[in-house]
Amino acid sequence: MVEIELARNVFEENDAIAAEVRRELKKKQIGCVNLISSPGAGKTSLLEKTLQIICSRIECAVIEGDISTPIDRDRLIPYCENVVQVNTDTFGGDCHLSAFMIKNALLKLDLGRIKLLIIENVGNLICPADFDIGENAKVLLISVTEGEDKPLKYPGSFNAADIIIITKTDLLPYLDIKMENLMKNIALVNNKAKILCISSKTGEGLAEWINYLEFAAGGNCQNITAV
Amino acid sequence: MHEIGLAAKIIQIVKDEIEKRDIKILKLKSVKIKLGKFVQVVPDSLKFGLEALGRGDGFGGVDFIINEMPFIVKCPDCEREEEIEEMVLKCAGCGSVNLKVVGGREFYVESIEVDD
């Protein structure tokens, strides 16, 4: 019996395409953020509010990831003309976006005009964190209705985030969740992320997020957490 | 949740490697995989996927061995390095919260064993 060493990374194919996407975006000076959360944390609602404000200032594009339906694209089209829906049911119903899906989606966008690309990943707090899709920053959303224990239950995704947005903060008066406990739990699994608190309903906290995106536009968001 | 897709990638890597070396598939006895505890992949589900997909690809008798790699953190403040079970980025030695993950993110096909 002979043992032959291979040492081949299982993610090698995805990582190579992600690097290609990242190079292309850098060349065109496009900043790219990857929004990750559980289903229903408020990614699309945040984008609706974000695009209403930012599209008059910066040329934006959105890639919408979902297993099925163009529902989210249809929600965003009134605010941004450059929205591409990617449905993973055509790729076997994957629970995350992969780099090749982004590479294909970029072909449908006029990259020469765009300065900011926002990718809304498939709602899932596990798998998307392991798949590089060529973004400059991972942005994780957690809504206050999900409970203060989630950072400890999903440490992989929380640890991978560059920015963590706590959403639906307008609901705090009606919930038992303690913000200080949520913050403490986040700090136990991620000691570097910037934390923002936003209510898409009332607009509270949106300004800081918009500042981040304006900084990120044009490809500056390698240092997004330094803002 | 994505173990089947990753199992398919592993099978493809092994197929590429044995073809490249002109090794007959029947000579392949085992595939060793290193999987870090911090990678969000369930070892049993991955093994199930490898065995199920492998049968269809002529890898029926192949033993897929998954070696789990420990989750290791290092404290830049007191230099303590330790293996942990749960991700809590607080140094058990000095209480620092600046811990760096130095082990547990591995996910690669380490080696194959073939008959002479």
Coordinates of N, CA and C in Angstrom, one line a residue, chain A residues 36-44 141-146 167-168:
Chain A
I36 N -25.2 38.7 5.2 CA -25.5 37.4 5.7 C -26.4 37.5 6.9
S37 N -27.4 36.6 7.0 CA -28.3 36.5 8.2 C -29.2 35.3 8.1
S38 N -29.9 35.0 9.1 CA -30.9 34.0 9.1 C -32.1 34.5 8.2
P39 N -33.0 33.6 7.8 CA -34.1 34.1 7.0 C -35.0 35.1 7.9
G40 N -35.4 36.2 7.4 CA -36.3 37.1 8.1 C -35.6 38.0 9.1
A41 N -34.3 38.2 9.0 CA -33.6 39.1 9.9 C -33.8 40.6 9.5
G42 N -34.2 40.7 8.2 CA -34.4 42.1 7.7 C -33.4 42.6 6.7
K43 N -32.8 41.7 6.0 CA -31.8 42.1 5.0 C -32.5 42.9 3.9
T44 N -33.6 42.4 3.3 CA -34.2 43.1 2.2 C -34.9 44.4 2.7
L141 N -26.3 40.3 9.8 CA -27.5 41.0 10.4 C -28.0 40.0 11.4
I142 N -28.4 40.5 12.6 CA -29.2 39.7 13.6 C -30.3 40.6 14.1
S143 N -31.5 40.1 14.1 CA -32.6 40.9 14.5 C -32.8 40.7 16.0
V144 N -33.3 41.7 16.7 CA -33.5 41.5 18.2 C -34.5 40.4 18.5
T145 N -35.3 40.0 17.6 CA -36.3 39.0 17.9 C -35.7 37.6 17.9
E146 N -34.4 37.5 17.4 CA -33.8 36.2 17.3 C -33.2 35.7 18.7
T167 N -30.7 44.4 14.0 CA -31.9 45.0 13.3 C -33.1 45.0 14.1
K168 N -34.1 45.7 13.6 CA -35.5 45.7 14.3 C -35.4 46.2 15.7

